[in-house]
Amino acid sequence: MKRQSKSAATSSGTHPKSTSSSQISTSVGESTTPIPPHEGTSTATPEVQGTQGSQATELEDDGSVESILEVLKQKESSDIWNHFERDMVLHKRILNFCVIPSHKGEAIAKLLEDCLLEWGIEKILTVTVNNASSNDVALKELSRRIGDWGVLNALLHKGKNLQMRCVTHILNLIVNDGLSVMKIFIGAIQNAVRYVRSSSQRLDFFKEYVERVKLKCKGLVILDVPTRWNSTFLMLERALKFQKTFDRMVEEDEGNFWAWLQGEKGEKPKEGPPASVDWQYGEQFVDFLRPFYEITLKVCCSNSPTVHSTFGDILFIYGLLQEQKNPCLSEIASPMQDKFLKYWGSFDKLNHYLFIAIVLDPRHKLEKVVDYFEILDDGDMNENVEANKKTVKDLLYDLYKVYEEEGRESGVGEVVGSQVSSEGIPSSSKGLTELEKRLKENEQRRRAMKAGIVNNDVDRYLRDPIEGDGEGFDLLNWWRVNGVCKYPILARIARDVLAIPVSTIASESSFSTSGRIIDPYRSSLSPRMVETLICTQNWLRSENVYLHHTPTIEEMELCEEAEREMLKMPCGAAMGSSRSGMLPPKSKTSSFQA
C-alpha cells in the first residue's frame, strides 16, 4: 500500500466546555488529484469531483459504481468541456465520531488506532492535535502501536515529526493572554452590547435607534463568548458600526441603561457607558486582532493547501507582536509574545514538515527557508541558519529516498531523464552500514554537484528557476502538471506533504450541525447511531459528492464496449439494462476504493 495522500487530524477537546460529552472526532484532509493517481495507491475516503455542467444522457445513475463511471465518462465527453475547466477544491471528511472512555493518552491512542485499522490506513505522515498533555502521551503510544504493525515505513523517521500542533489552538492561547489585559479597556463596550441583547424589548428599542440615526448596516450587535477570542473580535467589529446608535441610546434611554449598570443592591456597578476613548481603544483592538482572525479562518475554513504558507503566517504574527509601538497595544502584546515563544520560539519547536512544504512551493524553494531563518536570527548568517538549512535539506533527501524505494517496488514513479541508475545505491555500497552508505551518498552527491550532474528530482527541482508569484498561481495544479515527467518522485512527496492539515477539527462544528445540536433529547441515541448521523451528514453536505477516478485504459475499453452494446438495443431495452445491472461488473472497477 502506498503512503496515503492525506494526514489524519483529530480534535479531542480544544475548549474545556466542549468536551463534556466525551467524544472524539477524526477526519481526513486529502488533495483531490493534485498529482495523477498511481496504480496501487489506496485511499481511505472517496476522491470526489463535481461537474460544472450537465449533459442529457440515456443512462440512469442508479448509484452503483458502474453507472457512476459510465455517467462521468459521458459527461466528460461533452463538447461543453471545450469551454469550461474543472475546479479542483481539497476535501475534508469526518471519518469517526466516537465516545472516549477516558481522556488519558492511552485511551485516545487506542481509538485512533481503531480508526486507522477500520479504514485500512496503514501509513501515517502526521496527526494534528491540540496542546493537551494527554495528546502528547497519545501520540507516543500511537507511534508504538503503529510500530508493532510490521508495515514498512508506516511512520517516517520513527514518528519524530508525527505530531503537528494545531495552529489555531496556539493562536487561541496567544490571543487569550492578550485579552486578559485588553478586557480592562473594552469593558464599557461589552456591557453596552450585553444590555441591548439582555431582552427582546431592549433589542427592539435598539432597532428603533438604528432607524433614527439612519444607519444602513446589515445585522445587529452580537455577544462575545468567553471561551472564543474571535467572538470578542467580532463583537467589537460589529459594535463599532453602531457607535452612533449606542450614543443615541445613552442619551434617550439614560435612566434604564444607568439603572442596569448600577445593578441590584449589593452588586458591584458595571463599567459604562462607553465614552469616546473607549471607542478609540475598540478601533485599535479590532485592527490589532484582525490578522489573527484572518489566519484562523485561513487554516480552519480553507479548502486549499495551507501548510506551505503556515510558517510565513507564524512569522508575520511574530513581527506584529515584536514591532508594536502603540503603548496600549504593547502592554497587550507582551504576554502574547511570551506565549508565542513558548510554542514557536525556535526551529526545534516546530514540525519540520512545515519547512518541507515551503521548499515544495516552487515560488519559494530553499531560498525562502533561509530568509526565514535569517529573520529569526536577527539577520545574521550564522551557524544556526546553516545548520537549520542543512536539517531541512537532509530531511527532503531522506523523504526522497523513502518514496524512491516505494516507487521502485511498485514499478511507478520512475525518474524520467535521470542520469543515474535506477538501482539507487551502487553495488559497491551493498553490505555497508547505514552510516557508511550515507557518507558515500553524500560524497557522490557533492561530486555530482561539482560536475554539474543532476542526480534526482530534488537536485533538479532546487536548481530550476523559481516560479513567478502570480495572483492566480495554483500550487496543486503546478505539481499535477510538472509531476508527470519532470519531478515524478518529488511530486509524490508534494502530494502528501501539501495535504497536511495544520488545524484540528473545531469540536463544536461536529456537535453543532446548522442549528441541530446534540442536546439531552437526542442523547438517548446510541454512540454508533450518533456517529452514523454525523458522518453521513458531513459527507452529504460537502461539495461535490461524485466519486472521481481517472480510469485506466482497460476500464475505458469496458465502458466503450458496454456503450456500443447499448446503442445497438432499442431505447427502452437500454434503459432496462442499465437498471438491471448490465454495466461492467464490480470486479472490473475495483480501483474505486473507499
Coordinates of C-alpha atoms in Angstrom, one line a residue:
M1 CA 0.0 0.0 0.0
K2 CA 1.3 3.4 -0.9
R3 CA 1.6 6.3 1.5
Q4 CA -1.7 7.9 1.9
S5 CA -2.2 11.4 0.3
K6 CA -3.7 12.6 3.4
S7 CA -3.0 13.2 7.1
A8 CA -5.3 12.4 10.0
A9 CA -6.5 15.3 12.1
T10 CA -8.1 14.7 15.4
S11 CA -9.8 17.0 17.9
S12 CA -10.2 15.9 21.4
G13 CA -11.5 18.9 23.2
T14 CA -9.9 22.3 22.3
H15 CA -12.0 24.0 24.9
P16 CA -12.9 22.5 28.2
K17 CA -16.6 23.2 27.8
S18 CA -16.8 21.4 24.5
T19 CA -15.5 18.1 26.0
S20 CA -18.3 17.4 28.4
S21 CA -19.9 14.8 26.1
S22 CA -16.6 12.8 26.0
Q23 CA -16.5 12.5 22.2
I24 CA -13.6 12.4 19.8
S25 CA -13.9 13.2 16.1
T26 CA -11.4 12.1 13.5
S27 CA -11.2 13.4 9.9
V28 CA -9.0 13.1 6.9
G29 CA -7.9 16.0 4.7
E30 CA -6.9 14.9 1.2
S31 CA -5.9 16.5 -2.0
T32 CA -8.2 15.9 -5.0
T33 CA -5.8 14.6 -7.6
P34 CA -3.0 17.3 -7.3
I35 CA -0.9 14.5 -8.8
P36 CA -2.2 11.9 -11.2
P37 CA -3.1 8.8 -9.1
H38 CA -0.6 6.0 -9.2
E39 CA -1.5 2.4 -9.6
G40 CA -1.6 0.7 -6.2
T41 CA -2.4 3.8 -4.3
S42 CA -5.2 3.3 -1.9
T43 CA -7.4 6.0 -0.3
A44 CA -9.4 6.0 2.9
T45 CA -12.1 8.3 1.6
P46 CA -13.6 8.5 -1.9
E47 CA -12.0 11.1 -4.1
V48 CA -14.7 13.3 -5.3
Q49 CA -15.2 15.8 -8.0
G50 CA -18.1 17.9 -9.1
T51 CA -19.3 18.9 -12.5
Q52 CA -19.9 22.4 -13.6
G53 CA -22.3 21.4 -16.4
S54 CA -24.6 18.5 -17.2
Q55 CA -25.4 16.5 -20.2
A56 CA -28.6 14.7 -21.2
T57 CA -28.0 11.0 -21.1
E58 CA -30.0 7.9 -21.8
L59 CA -28.2 6.1 -18.9
E60 CA -29.8 6.3 -15.5
D61 CA -27.5 6.8 -12.5
D62 CA -28.7 4.2 -10.0
G63 CA -26.0 4.9 -7.5
S64 CA -23.8 1.9 -8.4
V65 CA -20.1 2.3 -9.1
E66 CA -20.6 1.1 -12.7
S67 CA -23.4 3.6 -13.5
I68 CA -21.4 6.5 -11.9
L69 CA -18.4 5.6 -14.0
E70 CA -20.5 5.5 -17.2
V71 CA -22.3 8.7 -16.4
L72 CA -19.0 10.5 -15.6
K73 CA -17.5 9.3 -18.8
Q74 CA -20.3 10.6 -20.9
K75 CA -20.3 13.9 -19.1
E76 CA -16.6 14.4 -19.6
S77 CA -17.0 13.7 -23.4
S78 CA -19.5 16.5 -23.8
D79 CA -18.5 19.4 -26.1
I80 CA -19.1 21.8 -23.2
W81 CA -15.8 20.9 -21.6
N82 CA -14.1 22.7 -24.5
H83 CA -15.2 25.9 -22.9
F84 CA -15.0 25.1 -19.1
E85 CA -12.4 23.9 -16.7
R86 CA -13.0 21.7 -13.7
D87 CA -12.4 23.4 -10.3
M88 CA -10.3 21.0 -8.3
V89 CA -11.3 22.0 -4.5
L90 CA -9.3 19.9 -1.2
H91 CA -11.9 17.7 0.6
K92 CA -12.3 17.1 4.3
R93 CA -14.4 14.3 5.7
I94 CA -15.2 13.2 9.3
L95 CA -14.3 9.5 9.5
N96 CA -15.0 8.8 13.1
F97 CA -17.1 10.4 15.8
C98 CA -16.9 8.1 18.9
V99 CA -17.2 8.1 22.7
I100 CA -13.9 8.4 24.7
P101 CA -13.9 6.1 27.7
S102 CA -11.4 8.5 29.3
H103 CA -9.2 11.4 28.4
K104 CA -6.0 9.5 29.1
G105 CA -3.5 9.3 26.3
E106 CA -3.6 5.5 26.1
A107 CA -7.4 5.5 25.5
I108 CA -7.1 8.2 22.8
A109 CA -4.3 6.2 21.1
K110 CA -6.4 3.1 21.0
L111 CA -9.3 4.9 19.4
L112 CA -7.0 6.4 16.8
E113 CA -5.6 3.0 16.0
D114 CA -9.0 1.5 15.7
C115 CA -10.0 4.2 13.3
L116 CA -6.9 3.6 11.1
L117 CA -7.4 -0.1 11.1
E118 CA -11.1 0.2 10.3
W119 CA -10.4 2.4 7.3
G120 CA -7.4 0.4 6.1
I121 CA -4.9 3.3 6.6
E122 CA -1.5 1.7 7.1
K123 CA 0.9 4.7 6.6
I124 CA 0.6 7.9 8.5
L125 CA 2.5 11.2 7.9
T126 CA 1.2 13.5 10.6
V127 CA -1.5 13.6 13.2
T128 CA -2.8 17.1 14.1
V129 CA -3.8 17.6 17.7
N130 CA -4.1 20.4 20.2
N131 CA -1.7 21.0 23.1
A132 CA -3.3 19.0 25.8
S133 CA -0.7 16.9 27.6
S134 CA -2.8 13.8 27.1
N135 CA -2.4 14.2 23.3
D136 CA 1.4 14.1 23.7
V137 CA 1.1 10.8 25.5
A138 CA -1.5 9.6 23.0
L139 CA 0.9 10.1 20.0
K140 CA 3.8 8.4 21.7
E141 CA 1.5 5.4 22.4
L142 CA 0.2 5.6 18.8
S143 CA 3.7 5.5 17.5
R144 CA 4.5 2.4 19.5
R145 CA 1.3 0.7 18.3
I146 CA 1.9 1.5 14.7
G147 CA 5.5 0.3 15.0
D148 CA 4.0 -3.1 16.0
W149 CA 2.1 -3.4 12.8
G150 CA 5.2 -4.5 10.9
V151 CA 4.4 -2.3 7.9
L152 CA 7.4 -0.8 6.2
N153 CA 7.6 3.0 6.5
A154 CA 4.3 3.1 8.3
L155 CA 5.9 6.0 10.2
L156 CA 8.7 8.1 8.7
H157 CA 11.7 8.8 10.9
K158 CA 10.3 6.8 13.7
G159 CA 7.5 9.2 14.2
K160 CA 9.7 12.2 15.0
N161 CA 7.5 14.6 13.0
L162 CA 4.3 12.7 13.6
Q163 CA 2.8 15.4 15.9
M164 CA 1.5 18.6 14.2
R165 CA 0.4 21.1 16.8
C166 CA -2.8 22.8 16.0
V167 CA -2.0 26.3 14.7
T168 CA -5.4 27.7 15.6
H169 CA -5.3 26.3 19.1
I170 CA -1.9 28.0 19.8
L171 CA -3.2 31.2 18.3
N172 CA -6.2 30.9 20.7
L173 CA -3.8 30.6 23.6
I174 CA -1.7 33.6 22.4
V175 CA -4.6 35.9 21.9
N176 CA -6.3 34.9 25.2
D177 CA -3.2 36.1 27.1
G178 CA -3.7 39.4 25.4
L179 CA -7.4 39.6 26.0
S180 CA -6.8 39.2 29.8
V181 CA -5.2 42.7 29.5
M182 CA -7.5 44.0 26.8
K183 CA -10.7 43.4 28.7
I184 CA -9.8 46.3 31.0
F185 CA -10.2 48.7 28.1
I186 CA -13.3 47.2 26.4
G187 CA -15.5 46.6 29.4
A188 CA -17.8 49.6 28.7
I189 CA -18.5 48.4 25.1
Q190 CA -19.1 44.8 26.3
N191 CA -21.6 46.0 28.8
A192 CA -23.4 48.2 26.3
V193 CA -23.8 45.2 24.0
R194 CA -25.0 42.9 26.8
Y195 CA -27.6 45.5 27.8
V196 CA -29.0 45.5 24.3
R197 CA -29.1 41.7 24.0
S198 CA -30.4 41.1 27.5
S199 CA -34.0 41.2 26.4
S200 CA -36.1 41.3 23.3
Q201 CA -37.7 44.6 24.3
R202 CA -34.3 46.3 24.6
L203 CA -33.3 44.9 21.3
D204 CA -36.4 46.3 19.7
F205 CA -35.7 49.7 21.2
F206 CA -32.1 49.5 19.8
K207 CA -33.5 48.8 16.3
E208 CA -35.6 52.0 16.6
Y209 CA -32.5 54.0 17.5
V210 CA -30.8 52.4 14.4
E211 CA -33.6 53.8 12.3
R212 CA -33.5 57.2 13.9
V213 CA -29.8 57.8 13.1
K214 CA -30.5 56.4 9.6
L215 CA -27.8 53.8 9.9
K216 CA -27.6 51.4 6.9
C217 CA -25.9 48.4 8.3
K218 CA -27.0 44.8 8.0
G219 CA -27.2 42.7 11.1
L220 CA -27.1 43.7 14.7
V221 CA -24.7 43.7 17.6
I222 CA -23.6 40.2 18.8
L223 CA -22.5 38.9 22.2
D224 CA -19.0 37.5 22.8
V225 CA -18.3 34.1 24.3
P226 CA -15.6 33.9 27.0
T227 CA -14.1 30.7 25.5
R228 CA -13.8 32.1 22.0
W229 CA -11.5 35.0 21.4
N230 CA -12.6 35.5 17.9
S231 CA -16.1 36.2 19.2
T232 CA -14.7 39.2 21.1
F233 CA -13.2 40.4 17.8
L234 CA -16.5 40.1 16.0
M235 CA -18.3 41.7 18.9
L236 CA -16.0 44.8 18.7
E237 CA -16.1 44.9 15.0
R238 CA -19.9 44.9 14.8
A239 CA -20.3 47.3 17.8
L240 CA -18.1 49.9 16.2
K241 CA -20.5 50.1 13.2
F242 CA -23.3 51.1 15.7
Q243 CA -21.4 53.7 17.7
K244 CA -23.8 56.5 16.8
T245 CA -26.7 54.2 17.8
F246 CA -25.2 53.5 21.2
D247 CA -24.6 57.2 21.7
R248 CA -28.3 57.9 20.9
M249 CA -29.4 55.1 23.2
V250 CA -27.3 56.6 26.1
E251 CA -29.0 60.0 25.6
E252 CA -32.6 58.8 25.3
D253 CA -32.6 55.7 27.4
E254 CA -30.3 57.0 30.0
G255 CA -32.4 56.1 33.0
N256 CA -32.9 52.5 32.2
F257 CA -29.3 52.0 31.0
W258 CA -27.8 53.6 34.1
A259 CA -30.1 51.6 36.3
W260 CA -28.9 48.4 34.6
L261 CA -25.3 49.4 35.0
Q262 CA -25.7 50.1 38.7
G263 CA -27.4 46.7 39.2
E264 CA -29.2 45.5 42.3
K265 CA -28.2 46.5 45.9
G266 CA -25.0 44.8 46.9
E267 CA -23.8 44.2 43.4
K268 CA -20.7 45.8 42.0
P269 CA -21.6 48.5 39.4
K270 CA -20.8 47.6 35.8
E271 CA -18.4 49.7 33.8
G272 CA -20.0 52.1 31.3
P273 CA -21.5 53.7 29.3
P274 CA -18.8 53.7 26.6
A275 CA -17.1 57.1 26.1
S276 CA -15.2 58.3 23.0
V277 CA -11.9 57.0 24.4
D278 CA -13.5 53.5 24.7
W279 CA -14.4 53.6 21.0
Q280 CA -10.9 54.7 20.1
Y281 CA -9.5 51.7 22.0
G282 CA -12.0 49.5 20.3
E283 CA -10.9 50.5 16.8
Q284 CA -7.2 49.9 17.8
F285 CA -8.0 46.5 19.1
V286 CA -10.0 45.5 16.0
D287 CA -7.1 46.4 13.8
F288 CA -4.7 44.6 16.0
L289 CA -6.8 41.3 16.2
R290 CA -7.8 41.2 12.5
P291 CA -4.6 39.4 11.3
F292 CA -5.1 36.7 14.0
Y293 CA -8.7 36.3 12.9
E294 CA -7.9 36.1 9.2
I295 CA -5.2 33.5 9.8
T296 CA -7.5 31.4 11.9
L297 CA -10.1 31.4 9.2
K298 CA -7.5 30.6 6.6
V299 CA -6.2 27.4 8.2
C300 CA -9.6 26.3 9.5
C301 CA -12.0 27.0 6.7
S302 CA -9.9 26.8 3.6
N303 CA -10.3 24.0 1.1
S304 CA -6.9 24.8 -0.5
P305 CA -3.5 23.9 0.8
T306 CA -2.3 26.0 3.8
V307 CA 0.7 24.1 5.2
H308 CA 3.1 25.8 2.8
S309 CA 2.2 29.3 3.9
T310 CA 1.7 28.5 7.7
F311 CA 5.2 29.4 8.8
G312 CA 5.0 32.7 6.9
D313 CA 1.8 33.4 8.8
I314 CA 3.5 32.5 12.1
L315 CA 6.4 34.8 11.3
F316 CA 4.0 37.6 10.5
I317 CA 2.4 37.2 13.9
Y318 CA 5.9 37.3 15.4
G319 CA 6.7 40.6 13.7
L320 CA 3.3 42.0 14.7
L321 CA 3.9 41.3 18.3
Q322 CA 7.6 42.3 18.3
E323 CA 7.3 45.6 16.5
Q324 CA 4.2 47.0 18.3
K325 CA 4.9 50.7 19.0
N326 CA 1.5 51.7 20.4
P327 CA 1.9 51.9 24.3
C328 CA -1.5 50.4 25.0
L329 CA -1.1 47.6 22.4
S330 CA 2.5 47.0 23.6
E331 CA 1.1 46.2 27.0
I332 CA -1.2 43.7 25.4
A333 CA 1.4 42.2 23.0
S334 CA 4.0 41.5 25.8
P335 CA 2.2 38.4 27.3
M336 CA 1.2 37.3 23.9
Q337 CA 4.9 37.3 22.8
D338 CA 5.8 35.2 25.8
K339 CA 3.2 32.6 24.8
F340 CA 4.4 32.7 21.2
L341 CA 8.0 32.0 22.2
K342 CA 6.8 29.1 24.3
Y343 CA 5.4 27.2 21.4
W344 CA 7.0 28.7 18.3
G345 CA 10.2 30.3 19.6
S346 CA 12.7 28.0 18.0
F347 CA 13.3 25.8 15.0
D348 CA 13.1 22.6 17.1
K349 CA 9.7 23.5 18.5
L350 CA 8.1 23.4 15.0
N351 CA 7.2 20.4 13.0
H352 CA 9.9 20.3 10.3
Y353 CA 7.4 19.3 7.6
L354 CA 6.3 22.9 7.7
F355 CA 9.7 23.8 6.1
I356 CA 9.5 21.0 3.6
A357 CA 6.2 22.4 2.5
I358 CA 7.8 25.8 1.9
V359 CA 10.5 24.2 -0.2
L360 CA 7.9 22.4 -2.2
D361 CA 6.3 25.7 -3.2
P362 CA 8.1 26.5 -6.5
R363 CA 7.7 30.2 -5.8
H364 CA 9.9 29.9 -2.6
K365 CA 12.0 26.7 -2.5
L366 CA 15.0 26.6 -0.2
E367 CA 15.8 30.3 -0.5
K368 CA 12.7 31.3 1.4
V369 CA 13.5 29.0 4.2
V370 CA 16.9 30.6 4.5
D371 CA 15.3 34.0 4.6
Y372 CA 13.0 33.0 7.4
F373 CA 15.9 31.6 9.5
E374 CA 17.9 34.8 9.0
I375 CA 14.9 36.9 10.2
L376 CA 14.5 34.7 13.3
D377 CA 18.2 35.1 14.0
D378 CA 18.1 38.9 13.6
G379 CA 19.5 38.9 10.1
D380 CA 22.8 37.2 10.9
M381 CA 24.0 34.4 8.6
N382 CA 25.4 32.4 11.5
E383 CA 25.9 28.7 12.2
N384 CA 22.3 28.2 13.3
V385 CA 21.0 29.3 10.0
E386 CA 23.3 27.0 8.1
A387 CA 22.6 24.1 10.5
N388 CA 18.8 24.6 10.2
K389 CA 19.0 24.8 6.4
K390 CA 21.0 21.5 6.3
T391 CA 18.5 19.8 8.5
V392 CA 15.6 20.8 6.1
K393 CA 17.6 19.8 3.0
D394 CA 18.6 16.4 4.6
L395 CA 15.0 15.7 5.6
L396 CA 13.9 16.3 2.0
Y397 CA 16.6 13.9 0.7
D398 CA 15.5 11.3 3.3
L399 CA 11.9 11.6 2.1
Y400 CA 13.1 11.3 -1.4
K401 CA 14.9 8.0 -0.6
V402 CA 11.8 6.5 1.0
Y403 CA 9.5 7.4 -1.9
E404 CA 12.0 6.3 -4.4
E405 CA 12.2 2.9 -2.8
E406 CA 8.4 2.6 -2.6
G407 CA 8.1 3.6 -6.3
R408 CA 10.7 1.1 -7.3
E409 CA 8.9 -1.7 -5.5
S410 CA 5.6 -0.9 -7.1
G411 CA 7.0 0.0 -10.5
V412 CA 5.6 3.5 -10.5
G413 CA 7.2 7.0 -10.3
E414 CA 10.3 6.0 -12.2
V415 CA 12.6 9.0 -12.8
V416 CA 12.4 10.2 -16.3
G417 CA 15.5 11.6 -17.8
S418 CA 17.6 11.0 -14.7
Q419 CA 21.3 10.5 -15.3
V420 CA 21.7 7.9 -12.6
S421 CA 20.9 4.2 -12.5
S422 CA 17.5 3.1 -11.1
E423 CA 19.4 0.8 -8.9
G424 CA 19.9 3.7 -6.5
I425 CA 22.9 2.7 -4.3
P426 CA 25.7 1.2 -6.4
S427 CA 26.6 -2.5 -6.0
S428 CA 29.8 -1.5 -4.3
S429 CA 27.8 0.1 -1.5
K430 CA 25.9 -3.1 -0.7
G431 CA 26.9 -4.7 2.6
L432 CA 27.8 -1.3 4.1
T433 CA 26.3 0.0 7.3
E434 CA 23.7 2.8 7.1
L435 CA 26.2 5.3 8.3
E436 CA 28.7 4.3 5.6
K437 CA 26.0 4.3 2.9
R438 CA 25.0 7.8 3.9
L439 CA 28.6 9.1 3.9
K440 CA 29.1 7.5 0.5
E441 CA 25.9 9.0 -0.9
N442 CA 26.9 12.5 0.4
E443 CA 30.3 12.1 -1.3
Q444 CA 28.6 11.1 -4.6
R445 CA 26.2 14.0 -4.4
R446 CA 29.0 16.5 -3.8
R447 CA 30.9 15.1 -6.8
A448 CA 27.8 15.3 -9.0
M449 CA 27.1 18.8 -8.0
K450 CA 30.7 19.9 -8.8
A451 CA 30.4 18.1 -12.2
G452 CA 27.1 19.8 -12.9
I453 CA 25.2 16.4 -12.9
V454 CA 21.6 16.4 -11.7
N455 CA 21.2 13.2 -9.8
N456 CA 17.5 13.2 -8.8
D457 CA 14.2 15.1 -8.5
V458 CA 15.4 17.1 -5.5
D459 CA 18.6 18.4 -7.2
R460 CA 16.8 19.1 -10.4
Y461 CA 13.9 20.9 -8.6
L462 CA 16.2 23.1 -6.4
R463 CA 18.4 24.0 -9.4
D464 CA 15.5 25.0 -11.7
P465 CA 14.4 28.7 -11.7
I466 CA 11.9 29.9 -9.1
E467 CA 8.3 30.4 -10.4
G468 CA 6.8 33.9 -10.5
D469 CA 4.4 34.8 -7.7
G470 CA 1.3 35.5 -9.8
E471 CA -2.1 36.0 -8.2
G472 CA -3.7 33.1 -9.9
F473 CA -1.0 30.6 -9.1
D474 CA -2.4 27.1 -8.5
L475 CA 0.0 25.1 -6.4
L476 CA -1.7 21.8 -6.8
N477 CA -2.1 22.2 -10.5
W478 CA 1.5 23.1 -10.9
W479 CA 2.6 19.8 -9.2
R480 CA 0.0 17.9 -11.2
V481 CA 1.4 19.2 -14.5
N482 CA 5.1 19.1 -13.6
G483 CA 4.9 15.9 -11.7
V484 CA 4.1 13.8 -14.7
C485 CA 7.6 13.6 -16.1
K486 CA 9.7 16.3 -14.6
Y487 CA 9.7 15.6 -10.9
P488 CA 7.8 12.3 -10.6
I489 CA 9.1 11.2 -7.2
L490 CA 9.2 14.7 -5.6
A491 CA 5.6 15.1 -6.9
R492 CA 4.5 12.2 -4.8
I493 CA 6.1 13.8 -1.7
A494 CA 4.4 17.1 -2.5
R495 CA 1.0 15.2 -2.8
D496 CA 1.3 14.0 0.8
V497 CA 3.1 17.0 2.5
L498 CA 0.8 19.7 1.0
A499 CA -2.2 17.8 2.2
I500 CA -1.2 18.0 5.9
P501 CA -3.8 19.9 7.9
V502 CA -2.3 22.4 10.3
S503 CA -5.5 22.7 12.4
T504 CA -7.7 20.3 14.2
I505 CA -11.5 20.0 13.6
A506 CA -13.4 22.5 15.7
S507 CA -15.3 20.3 18.1
E508 CA -18.3 22.5 18.0
S509 CA -18.6 22.2 14.2
S510 CA -19.1 18.5 14.7
F511 CA -21.6 18.7 17.6
S512 CA -23.5 21.6 16.2
T513 CA -24.9 20.9 12.7
S514 CA -26.6 24.1 11.4
G515 CA -28.7 24.6 14.4
R516 CA -29.3 20.9 15.2
I517 CA -27.3 20.3 18.4
I518 CA -26.9 17.0 20.3
D519 CA -29.0 18.0 23.3
P520 CA -30.5 15.9 26.1
Y521 CA -33.4 15.0 23.9
R522 CA -31.1 13.3 21.4
S523 CA -28.7 11.9 23.9
S524 CA -30.7 8.6 24.0
L525 CA -29.2 7.7 20.6
S526 CA -26.5 5.0 20.7
P527 CA -23.0 6.2 20.1
R528 CA -22.8 4.2 16.9
M529 CA -26.0 5.9 15.6
V530 CA -24.7 9.3 16.5
E531 CA -21.5 8.6 14.6
T532 CA -23.6 7.4 11.6
L533 CA -25.7 10.5 11.6
I534 CA -22.8 12.9 12.0
C535 CA -20.6 11.3 9.3
T536 CA -23.4 10.8 6.8
Q537 CA -24.4 14.4 7.1
N538 CA -20.9 15.6 6.8
W539 CA -20.3 13.6 3.6
L540 CA -23.6 14.5 2.0
R541 CA -23.4 18.2 2.8
S542 CA -19.9 18.5 1.5
E543 CA -19.5 19.9 -2.0
N544 CA -19.0 17.6 -5.0
V545 CA -20.0 14.1 -3.8
Y546 CA -19.4 12.3 -7.1
L547 CA -16.8 9.6 -6.9
H548 CA -13.9 10.7 -9.1
H549 CA -11.4 8.4 -10.6
T550 CA -9.0 8.6 -13.6
P551 CA -10.0 5.4 -15.4
T552 CA -7.4 3.0 -16.8
I553 CA -7.3 2.0 -20.5
E554 CA -8.9 -1.3 -19.6
E555 CA -11.8 0.4 -17.8
M556 CA -12.3 2.8 -20.7
E557 CA -12.5 -0.1 -23.1
L558 CA -15.0 -1.9 -21.0
C559 CA -17.2 1.3 -20.8
E560 CA -16.9 1.8 -24.6
E561 CA -17.9 -1.8 -25.3
A562 CA -20.9 -1.5 -22.9
E563 CA -21.9 1.7 -24.6
R564 CA -21.7 0.1 -28.1
E565 CA -23.8 -2.8 -26.9
M566 CA -26.5 -0.5 -25.5
L567 CA -26.5 1.7 -28.7
K568 CA -27.5 -1.5 -30.6
M569 CA -30.5 -2.0 -28.4
P570 CA -33.8 -0.2 -28.5
C571 CA -34.0 2.8 -26.2
G572 CA -36.4 1.1 -23.7
A573 CA -34.2 -2.0 -23.6
A574 CA -31.1 0.0 -22.9
M575 CA -32.8 1.8 -20.1
G576 CA -33.9 -1.5 -18.7
S577 CA -30.4 -3.0 -19.0
S578 CA -28.9 -0.2 -17.0
R579 CA -31.4 -0.7 -14.2
S580 CA -30.8 -4.4 -14.1
G581 CA -27.1 -4.1 -13.8
M582 CA -25.8 -4.8 -17.3
L583 CA -22.9 -2.4 -17.0
P584 CA -19.4 -3.7 -16.4
P585 CA -19.2 -5.9 -13.2
K586 CA -17.8 -4.5 -10.0
S587 CA -14.8 -6.8 -10.1
K588 CA -13.7 -4.9 -13.2
T589 CA -13.7 -1.5 -11.4
S590 CA -12.1 -2.4 -8.2
S591 CA -9.9 0.7 -8.3
F592 CA -12.8 2.6 -6.7
Q593 CA -11.7 2.3 -3.1
A594 CA -13.4 3.8 -0.1

